[in-house]
XYZ file of C-alpha atoms in Angstrom:
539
model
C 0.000 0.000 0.000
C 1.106 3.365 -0.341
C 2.027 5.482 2.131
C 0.361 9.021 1.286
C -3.032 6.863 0.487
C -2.856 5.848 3.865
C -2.054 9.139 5.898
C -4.825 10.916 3.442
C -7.306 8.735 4.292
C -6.572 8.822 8.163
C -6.787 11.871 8.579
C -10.043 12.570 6.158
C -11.288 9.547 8.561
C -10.280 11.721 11.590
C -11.657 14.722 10.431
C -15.184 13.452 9.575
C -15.174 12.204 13.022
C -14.104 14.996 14.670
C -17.476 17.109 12.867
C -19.772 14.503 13.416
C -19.051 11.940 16.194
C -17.773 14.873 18.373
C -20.424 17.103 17.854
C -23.043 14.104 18.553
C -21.645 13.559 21.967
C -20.671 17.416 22.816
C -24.637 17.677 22.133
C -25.263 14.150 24.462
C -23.350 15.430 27.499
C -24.867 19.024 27.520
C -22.162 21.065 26.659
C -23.052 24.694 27.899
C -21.163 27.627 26.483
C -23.109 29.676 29.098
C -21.444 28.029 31.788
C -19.062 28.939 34.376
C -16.290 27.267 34.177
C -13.793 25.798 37.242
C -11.131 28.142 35.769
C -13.409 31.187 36.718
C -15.538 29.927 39.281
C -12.382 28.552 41.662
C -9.826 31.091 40.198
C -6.783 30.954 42.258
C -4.225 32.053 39.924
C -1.675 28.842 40.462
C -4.001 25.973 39.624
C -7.118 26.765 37.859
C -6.408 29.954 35.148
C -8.590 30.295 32.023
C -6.090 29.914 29.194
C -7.035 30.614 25.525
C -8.199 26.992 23.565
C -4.901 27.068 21.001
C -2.742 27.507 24.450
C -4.238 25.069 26.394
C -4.768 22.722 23.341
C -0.575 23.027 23.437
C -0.675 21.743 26.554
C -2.927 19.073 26.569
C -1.555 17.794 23.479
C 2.296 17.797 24.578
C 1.068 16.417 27.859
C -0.186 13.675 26.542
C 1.504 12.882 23.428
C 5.238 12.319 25.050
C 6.802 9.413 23.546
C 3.431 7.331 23.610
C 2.410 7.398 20.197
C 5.393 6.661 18.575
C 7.328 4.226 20.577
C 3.556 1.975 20.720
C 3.063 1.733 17.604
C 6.683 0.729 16.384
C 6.778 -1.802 19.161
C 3.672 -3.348 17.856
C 4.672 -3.649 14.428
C 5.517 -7.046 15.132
C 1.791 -7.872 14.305
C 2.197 -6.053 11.086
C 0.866 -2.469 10.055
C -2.602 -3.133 9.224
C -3.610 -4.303 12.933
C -2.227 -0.881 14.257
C -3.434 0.966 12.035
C -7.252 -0.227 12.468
C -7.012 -0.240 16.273
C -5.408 3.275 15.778
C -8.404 5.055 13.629
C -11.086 2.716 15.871
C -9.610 2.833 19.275
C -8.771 6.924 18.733
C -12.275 7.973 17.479
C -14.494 5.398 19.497
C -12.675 4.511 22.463
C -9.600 7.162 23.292
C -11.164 10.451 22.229
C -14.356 9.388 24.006
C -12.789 8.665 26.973
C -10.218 11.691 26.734
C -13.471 14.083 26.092
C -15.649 12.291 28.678
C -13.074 12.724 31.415
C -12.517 16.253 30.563
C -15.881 17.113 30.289
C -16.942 15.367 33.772
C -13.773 17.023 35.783
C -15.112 20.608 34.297
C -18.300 19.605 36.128
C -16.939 18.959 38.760
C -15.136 21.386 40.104
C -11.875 20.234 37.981
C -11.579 17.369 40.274
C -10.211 14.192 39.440
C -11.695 10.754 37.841
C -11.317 9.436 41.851
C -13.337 12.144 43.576
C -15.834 11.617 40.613
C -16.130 8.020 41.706
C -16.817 8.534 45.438
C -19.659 11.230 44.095
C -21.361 8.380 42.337
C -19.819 4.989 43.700
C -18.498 5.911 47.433
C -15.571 6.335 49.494
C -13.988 2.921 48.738
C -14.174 3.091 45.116
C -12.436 6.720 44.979
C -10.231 4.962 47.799
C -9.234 2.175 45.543
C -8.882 4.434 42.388
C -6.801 6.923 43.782
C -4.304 5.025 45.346
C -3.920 3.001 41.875
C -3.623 5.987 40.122
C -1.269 7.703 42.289
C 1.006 4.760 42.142
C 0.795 4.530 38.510
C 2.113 8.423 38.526
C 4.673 7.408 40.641
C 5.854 5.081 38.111
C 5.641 7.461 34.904
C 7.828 9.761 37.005
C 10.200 7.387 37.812
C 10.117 6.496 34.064
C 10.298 9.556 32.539
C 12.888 11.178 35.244
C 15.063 8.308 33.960
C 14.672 8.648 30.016
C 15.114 12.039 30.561
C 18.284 12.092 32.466
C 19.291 9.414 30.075
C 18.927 11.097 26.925
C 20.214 14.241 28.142
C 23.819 12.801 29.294
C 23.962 10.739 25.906
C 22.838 14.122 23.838
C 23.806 16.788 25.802
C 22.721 19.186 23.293
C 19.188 18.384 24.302
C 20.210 19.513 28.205
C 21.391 22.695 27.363
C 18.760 23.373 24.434
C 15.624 22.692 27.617
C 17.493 24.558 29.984
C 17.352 27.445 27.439
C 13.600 26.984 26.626
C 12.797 26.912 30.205
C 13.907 30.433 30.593
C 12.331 31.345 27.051
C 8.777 29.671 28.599
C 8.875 31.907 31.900
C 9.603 34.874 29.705
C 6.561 34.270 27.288
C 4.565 33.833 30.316
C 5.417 36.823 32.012
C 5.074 39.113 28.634
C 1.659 37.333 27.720
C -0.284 36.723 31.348
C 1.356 40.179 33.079
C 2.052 42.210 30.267
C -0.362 42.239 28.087
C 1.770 41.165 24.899
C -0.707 39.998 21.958
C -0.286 36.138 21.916
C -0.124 35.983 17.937
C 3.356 38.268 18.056
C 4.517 36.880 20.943
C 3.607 33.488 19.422
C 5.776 33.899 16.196
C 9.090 35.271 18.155
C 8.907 32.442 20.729
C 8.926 29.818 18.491
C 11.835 31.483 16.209
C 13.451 31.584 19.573
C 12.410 28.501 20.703
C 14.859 26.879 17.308
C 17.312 29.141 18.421
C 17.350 27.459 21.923
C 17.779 24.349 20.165
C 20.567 25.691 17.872
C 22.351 26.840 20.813
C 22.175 24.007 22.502
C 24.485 22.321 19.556
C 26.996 25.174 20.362
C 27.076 24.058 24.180
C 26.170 21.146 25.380
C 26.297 20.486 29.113
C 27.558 17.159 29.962
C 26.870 15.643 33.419
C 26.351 12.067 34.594
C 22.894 10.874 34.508
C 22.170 10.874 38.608
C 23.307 14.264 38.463
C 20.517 14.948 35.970
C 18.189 13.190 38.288
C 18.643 15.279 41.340
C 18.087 18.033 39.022
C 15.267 17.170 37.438
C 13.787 16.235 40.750
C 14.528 20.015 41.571
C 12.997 21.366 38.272
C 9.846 19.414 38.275
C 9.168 20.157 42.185
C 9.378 23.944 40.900
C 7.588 23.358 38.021
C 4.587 21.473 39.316
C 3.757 23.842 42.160
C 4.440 27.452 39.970
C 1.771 29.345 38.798
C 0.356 27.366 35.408
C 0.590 30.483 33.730
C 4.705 31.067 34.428
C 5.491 27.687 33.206
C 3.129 24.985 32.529
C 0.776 26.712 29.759
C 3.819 28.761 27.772
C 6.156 26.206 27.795
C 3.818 23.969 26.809
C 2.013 25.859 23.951
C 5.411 26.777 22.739
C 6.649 23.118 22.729
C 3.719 21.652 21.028
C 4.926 23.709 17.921
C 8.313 21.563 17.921
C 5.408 18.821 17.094
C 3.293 20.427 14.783
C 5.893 21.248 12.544
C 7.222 17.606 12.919
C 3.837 16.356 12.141
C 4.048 18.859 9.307
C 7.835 17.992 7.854
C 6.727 14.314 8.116
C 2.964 14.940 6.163
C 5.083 16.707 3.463
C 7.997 14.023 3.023
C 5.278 11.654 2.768
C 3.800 13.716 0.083
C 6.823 13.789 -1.823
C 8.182 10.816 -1.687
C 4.984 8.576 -0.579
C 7.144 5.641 -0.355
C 5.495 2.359 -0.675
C 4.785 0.329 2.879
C 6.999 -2.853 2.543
C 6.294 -4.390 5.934
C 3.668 -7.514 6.054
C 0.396 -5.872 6.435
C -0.466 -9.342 9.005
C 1.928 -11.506 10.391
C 0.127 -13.962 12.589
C -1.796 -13.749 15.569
C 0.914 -15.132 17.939
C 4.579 -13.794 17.408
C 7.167 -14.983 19.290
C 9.247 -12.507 20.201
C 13.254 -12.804 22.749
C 10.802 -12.232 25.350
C 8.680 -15.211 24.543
C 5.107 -15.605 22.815
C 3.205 -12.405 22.232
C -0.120 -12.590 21.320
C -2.175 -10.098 19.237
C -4.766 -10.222 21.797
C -4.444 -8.876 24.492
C -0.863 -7.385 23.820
C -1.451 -5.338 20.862
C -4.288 -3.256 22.874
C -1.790 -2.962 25.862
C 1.091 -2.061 23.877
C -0.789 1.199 21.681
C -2.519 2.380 24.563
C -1.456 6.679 23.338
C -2.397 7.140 19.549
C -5.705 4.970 20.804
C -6.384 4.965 24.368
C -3.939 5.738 27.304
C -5.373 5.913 30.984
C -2.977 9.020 31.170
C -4.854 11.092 29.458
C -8.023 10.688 32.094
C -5.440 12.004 34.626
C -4.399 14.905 32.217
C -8.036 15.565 31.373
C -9.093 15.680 34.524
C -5.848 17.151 36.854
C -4.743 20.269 35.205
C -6.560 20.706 31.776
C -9.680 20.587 33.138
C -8.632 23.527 35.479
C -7.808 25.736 32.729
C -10.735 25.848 30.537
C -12.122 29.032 29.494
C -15.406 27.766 27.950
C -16.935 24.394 28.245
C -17.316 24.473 23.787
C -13.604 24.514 23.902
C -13.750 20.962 25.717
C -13.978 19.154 22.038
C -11.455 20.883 20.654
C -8.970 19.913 23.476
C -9.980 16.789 24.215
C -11.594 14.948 21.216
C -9.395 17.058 19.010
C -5.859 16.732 20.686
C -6.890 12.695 20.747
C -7.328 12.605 16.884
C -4.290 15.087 16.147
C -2.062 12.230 18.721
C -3.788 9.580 16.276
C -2.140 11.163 13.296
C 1.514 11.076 15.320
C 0.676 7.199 15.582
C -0.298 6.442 12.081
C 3.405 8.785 10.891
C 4.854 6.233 13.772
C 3.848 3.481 11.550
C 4.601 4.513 8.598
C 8.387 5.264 9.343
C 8.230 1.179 10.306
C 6.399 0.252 7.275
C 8.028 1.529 4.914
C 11.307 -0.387 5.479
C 11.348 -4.486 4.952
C 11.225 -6.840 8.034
C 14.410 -7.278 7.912
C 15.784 -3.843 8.123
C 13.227 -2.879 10.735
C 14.501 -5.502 13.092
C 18.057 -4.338 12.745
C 16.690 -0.798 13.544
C 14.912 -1.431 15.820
C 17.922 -3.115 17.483
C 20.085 -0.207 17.274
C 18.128 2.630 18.161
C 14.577 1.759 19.506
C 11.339 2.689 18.378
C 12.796 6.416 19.107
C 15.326 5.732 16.477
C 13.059 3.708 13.885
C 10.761 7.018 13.916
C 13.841 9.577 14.131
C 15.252 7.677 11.024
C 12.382 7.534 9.106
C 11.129 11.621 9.578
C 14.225 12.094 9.145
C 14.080 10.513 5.459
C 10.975 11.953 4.457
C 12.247 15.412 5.793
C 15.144 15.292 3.906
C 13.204 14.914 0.265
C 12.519 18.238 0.761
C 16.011 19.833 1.747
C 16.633 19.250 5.188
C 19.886 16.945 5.410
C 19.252 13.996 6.659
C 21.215 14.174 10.262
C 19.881 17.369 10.585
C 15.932 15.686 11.002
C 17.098 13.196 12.573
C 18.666 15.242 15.750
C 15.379 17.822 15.612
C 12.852 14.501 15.528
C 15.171 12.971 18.617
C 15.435 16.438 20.470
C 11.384 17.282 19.640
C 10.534 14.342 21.432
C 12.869 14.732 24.768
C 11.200 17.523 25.009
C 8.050 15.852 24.905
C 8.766 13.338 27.140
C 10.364 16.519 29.645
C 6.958 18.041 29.680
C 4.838 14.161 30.610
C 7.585 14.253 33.219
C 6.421 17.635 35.153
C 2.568 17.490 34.221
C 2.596 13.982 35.562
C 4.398 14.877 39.151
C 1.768 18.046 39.046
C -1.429 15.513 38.589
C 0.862 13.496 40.484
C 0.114 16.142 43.601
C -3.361 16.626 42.791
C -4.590 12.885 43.427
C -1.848 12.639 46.840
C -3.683 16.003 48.053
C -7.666 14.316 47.271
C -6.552 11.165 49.235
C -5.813 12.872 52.226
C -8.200 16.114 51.932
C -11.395 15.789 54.223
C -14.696 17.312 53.529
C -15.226 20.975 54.455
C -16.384 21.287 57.907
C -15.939 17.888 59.101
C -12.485 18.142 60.310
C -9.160 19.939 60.361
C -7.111 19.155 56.504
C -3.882 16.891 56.890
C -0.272 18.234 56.298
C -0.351 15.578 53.766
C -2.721 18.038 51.645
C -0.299 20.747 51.640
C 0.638 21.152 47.879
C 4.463 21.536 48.797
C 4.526 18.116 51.363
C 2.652 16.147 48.490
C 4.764 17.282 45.860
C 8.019 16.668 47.540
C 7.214 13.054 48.462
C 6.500 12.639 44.881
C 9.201 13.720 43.621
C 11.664 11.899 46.215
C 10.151 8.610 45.686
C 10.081 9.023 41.779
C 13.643 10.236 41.856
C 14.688 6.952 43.568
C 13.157 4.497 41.468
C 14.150 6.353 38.489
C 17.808 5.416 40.088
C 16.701 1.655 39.027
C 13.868 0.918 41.041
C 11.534 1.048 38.592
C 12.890 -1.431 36.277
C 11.412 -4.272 38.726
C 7.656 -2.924 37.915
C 7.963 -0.930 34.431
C 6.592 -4.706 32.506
C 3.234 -4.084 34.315
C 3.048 -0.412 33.451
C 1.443 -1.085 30.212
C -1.436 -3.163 31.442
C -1.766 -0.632 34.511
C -2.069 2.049 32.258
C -5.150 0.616 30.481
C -6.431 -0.701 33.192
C -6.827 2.485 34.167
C -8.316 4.040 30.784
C -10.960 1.178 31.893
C -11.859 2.176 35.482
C -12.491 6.329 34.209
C -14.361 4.802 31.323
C -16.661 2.698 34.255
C -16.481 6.301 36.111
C -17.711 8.010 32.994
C -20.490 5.705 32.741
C -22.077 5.980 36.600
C -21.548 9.768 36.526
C -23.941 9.750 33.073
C -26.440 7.125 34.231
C -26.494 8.778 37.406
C -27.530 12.676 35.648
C -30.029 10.717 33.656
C -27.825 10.991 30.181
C -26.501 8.491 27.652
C -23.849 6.569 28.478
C -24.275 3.935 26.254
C -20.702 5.626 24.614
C -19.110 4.377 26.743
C -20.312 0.638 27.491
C -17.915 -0.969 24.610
C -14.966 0.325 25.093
C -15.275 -0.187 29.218
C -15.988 -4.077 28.319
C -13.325 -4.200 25.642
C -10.833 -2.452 28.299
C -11.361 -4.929 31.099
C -11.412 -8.109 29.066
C -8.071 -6.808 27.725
C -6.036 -5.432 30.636
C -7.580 -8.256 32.429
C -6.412 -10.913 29.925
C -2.603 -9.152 30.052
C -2.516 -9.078 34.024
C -3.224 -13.034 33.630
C -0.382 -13.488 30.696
C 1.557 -11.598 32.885
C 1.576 -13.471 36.001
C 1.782 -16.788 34.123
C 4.924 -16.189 32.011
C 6.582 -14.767 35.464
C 5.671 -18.191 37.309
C 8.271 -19.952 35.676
C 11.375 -17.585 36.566
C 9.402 -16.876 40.124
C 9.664 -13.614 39.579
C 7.806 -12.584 42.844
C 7.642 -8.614 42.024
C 5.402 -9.198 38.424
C 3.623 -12.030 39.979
C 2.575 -10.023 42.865
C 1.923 -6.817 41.589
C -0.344 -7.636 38.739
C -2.511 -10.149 40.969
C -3.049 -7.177 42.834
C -4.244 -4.992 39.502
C -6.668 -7.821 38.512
C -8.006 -7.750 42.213
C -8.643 -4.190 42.595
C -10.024 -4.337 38.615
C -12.631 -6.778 39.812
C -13.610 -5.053 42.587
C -14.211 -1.623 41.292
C -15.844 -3.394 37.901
C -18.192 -5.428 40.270
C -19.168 -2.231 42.129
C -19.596 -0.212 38.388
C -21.937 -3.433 37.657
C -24.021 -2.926 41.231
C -24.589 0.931 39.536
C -24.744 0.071 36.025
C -26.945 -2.985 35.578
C -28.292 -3.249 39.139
C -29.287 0.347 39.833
C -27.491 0.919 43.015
C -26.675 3.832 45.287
C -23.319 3.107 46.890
C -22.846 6.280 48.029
């Protein structure tokens, strides 16, 4: 198949969805353009600030995006292109951008609070009890993660350190000139992102080389910083200014395509089980685990609902942001393929092999870039630095949301007690950040296996969320029904793969830990079923 038949006819897809599908469920959920918004209504200047829909569509986009959509894809390119590519146009318009939507939409209703306060509205204590904790520990994890690709990539390409120092100081100077000063956004726009390639041109000129735990501690320093500032000094500039670095990526790799719409050599369907070093992998359930952004990713309920949902100006802007930053992630995926595609087996193996799905996707922009000019190491070091920066800005919005969940667990209603230290936004942010630090120092490696079906697990529990707040107000939620079922049967079916091939090597950590998942799964699916089907008021 050809290449530029296939992105064309994604993104038509996408866009037909976008004008009908969205606007079918903006109309079933009652979004009110008269409404007051969290971002007015609990204004505090730190947390919840209106920002304009193209700057907080910047955000939510290079929030979730990261590395997500293009290392899933490439991994599961084992199964051949055609598998992703369906679950990629199904899973983004039916299942991921309802679910990114729905659990934007539901925080704005709420106050901007999270998917687990959201549960204990409609399901009780325990279930927001259960959620929380799961999804607190799941942040944990990405932190960890993320702290350590991070430092990683910046001590092997210290370019990339110095260019992110740079743009942190260019995003606190856009804030200041846009929020304080009154600078119009579309000038200030156009100079910050000439000097946002400048950064990066700069940072070629002098790198700063340190050893990776050195870039850990200070990482740990930056995002403590970052994730209790102001949104507006930090968070929303830096943010909107980075997600250019991915437009125009998106953009260089639409336009290779075009030129040199290479045909996709890769076996459209290899077989339903693939064995793999690692052992057996199966299309089902693995294939659904391992795209979870570019489809569905339980992260983006946590985005959706921790700081995006605090920063809406108008609840009509809610489709554009969360429907539409889904479907612009599901074109990154479908480019993700494509640069895997397009080579044989046998060359995407060896690839793959040498530089990870980072490299099969830097490589292959990279090509398509240079058919029109750019030379060919030149893409390939602005594809690898565009998405350390990405993965930078998951890092800090996931120890903020990270904050926002530890401060819920512990907070107490109003009037029925004195609030815990543990609420304090400084005390939950700094035991974040100190326990993700330490795994990130190798920790985390004993867990990261089970992060994939964790993550999905969770897109499943805020889909079963979704659905009891809906059927609770009386609306359709019948949106939402598949995907929950599909969800569960699939993280459900990975937790079970998981702690089978881990008997064997009695590996006690990924036995352990995923027996847990499937428990707390079942419980919190059996309580959505007591709402659901039942009709019961666990509150």
């Amino acid at each position: 198949m050809n290449s530029l038949l296939l992105i064309s006819v994604s993104i038509v897809i996408f866009i037909i969805a976008y004008k009908t599908y969205g606007a079918w469920l903006e109309r079933e959920w009652g979004i009110d353009k008269s409404a007051v918004t969290p971002a007015h209504s609990r204004a505090d200047g730190v947390d919840y600030v209106a920002a304009k829909p193209q700057v907080l569509l910047g955000h939510h986009f290079a929030s979730i995006a990261g590395a997500g959509p293009i290392t899933g894809p490439i991994q599961a390119a084992i199964f051949g292109w055609i598998p992703v590519v369906l679950w990629i146009i199904i899973g983004g318009i039916f299942f991921g951008g309802v679910h990114d939507y729905g659990s934007l939409t539901a925080s704005m209703k709420h106050g901007g609070k999270s998917i687990g306060v959201i549960i204990e509205d409609y399901m009780g204590k325990t279930g927001k009890t259960l959620f929380s904790a799961f999804a607190w520990l799941t942040l944990l994890l990405v932190v960890a993660a993320f702290t350590n690709i991070v430092a990683t990539t910046f001590h092997n390409t210290p370019e990339a350190g110095s260019s992110s120092l740079m743009f942190i100081v260019l995003a606190i100077i856009f804030g200041i000139l846009v929020y304080r000063k009154g600078a119009p956004l579309g000038i200030s726009t156009v100079f910050g992102v000439i000097a946002l390639f400048a950064c990066i041109w700069l940072g070629t000129k002098f790198p700063l080389e340190l050893s990776i735990n050195t870039w850990v501690v200070l990482l740990g320093i930056y995002i403590f910083v970052a994730s209790t500032a102001p949104v507006w000094i930090l968070l929303q500039p830096r943010d909107y200014l980075n997600s250019f670095l991915l437009y125009v990526m998106i953009a260089g790799a639409v336009l290779g395509i075009i030129i040199s719409h290479p045909t996709l050599e890769m076996a459209g369907f290899t077989n339903f089980v693939v064995k793999t070093d690692t052992g057996s992998q199966f299309l089902f359930p693995i294939l659904f685990i391992t795209v979870a952004c570019g489809a569905i990713s339980g992260f983006h309920s946590l985005v959706g609902s921790g700081t995006t949902s605090k920063q809406i100006d108008n609840e009509k802007d809610a489709k554009l942001i969360g429907y539409g930053g889904m479907l612009i992630e599901c074109v990154l995926a479908v480019i993700a393929i494509i640069t895997a595609a397009y080579l044989s087996q046998s060359d995407f193996v060896a690839l793959l092999k040498e530089g990870g799905p980072v490299g099969v996707f830097a490589t292959g922009v990279g090509t398509f870039m240079n058919q029109f000019g750019i030379p060919l190491e030149t893409g390939i070091s602005f594809v690898s630095l565009a998405v350390s920066a990405f993965a930078l800005t998951s890092l800090d919005t996931a120890t903020r949301l990270g904050r926002f969940i530890f401060q819920e667990f512990f907070e107490v209603n109003q009037g029925q007690g004195k609030q815990s230290i543990l609420t304090n936004k400084y005390v939950s942010t700094i035991i974040t950040v100190i326990l993700g630090c330490y795994f990130a120092m190798g920790g985390y490696a004993k867990i990261w296996p089970v992060f994939g079906s964790a993550n999905q697990l969770l897109a499943a529990l805020a889909l079963l969320a979704l659905a009891v707040w809906l059927k609770s107000t009386g609306k359709n939620y019948k949106m939402f029904t598949l995907p929950m079922v599909f969800m569960f049967c699939a993280t459900l079916s990975a937790l079970v793969l998981q702690v089978k091939a881990n008997v064997a090597d009695m590996n006690i950590v990924l036995m352990v830990v995923p027996s847990i998942l499937f428990i707390l799964a079942i419980i919190l699916a059996y309580q959505g079923y007591q709402v659901l089907v039942k009709g019961k008021d666990l509150r």
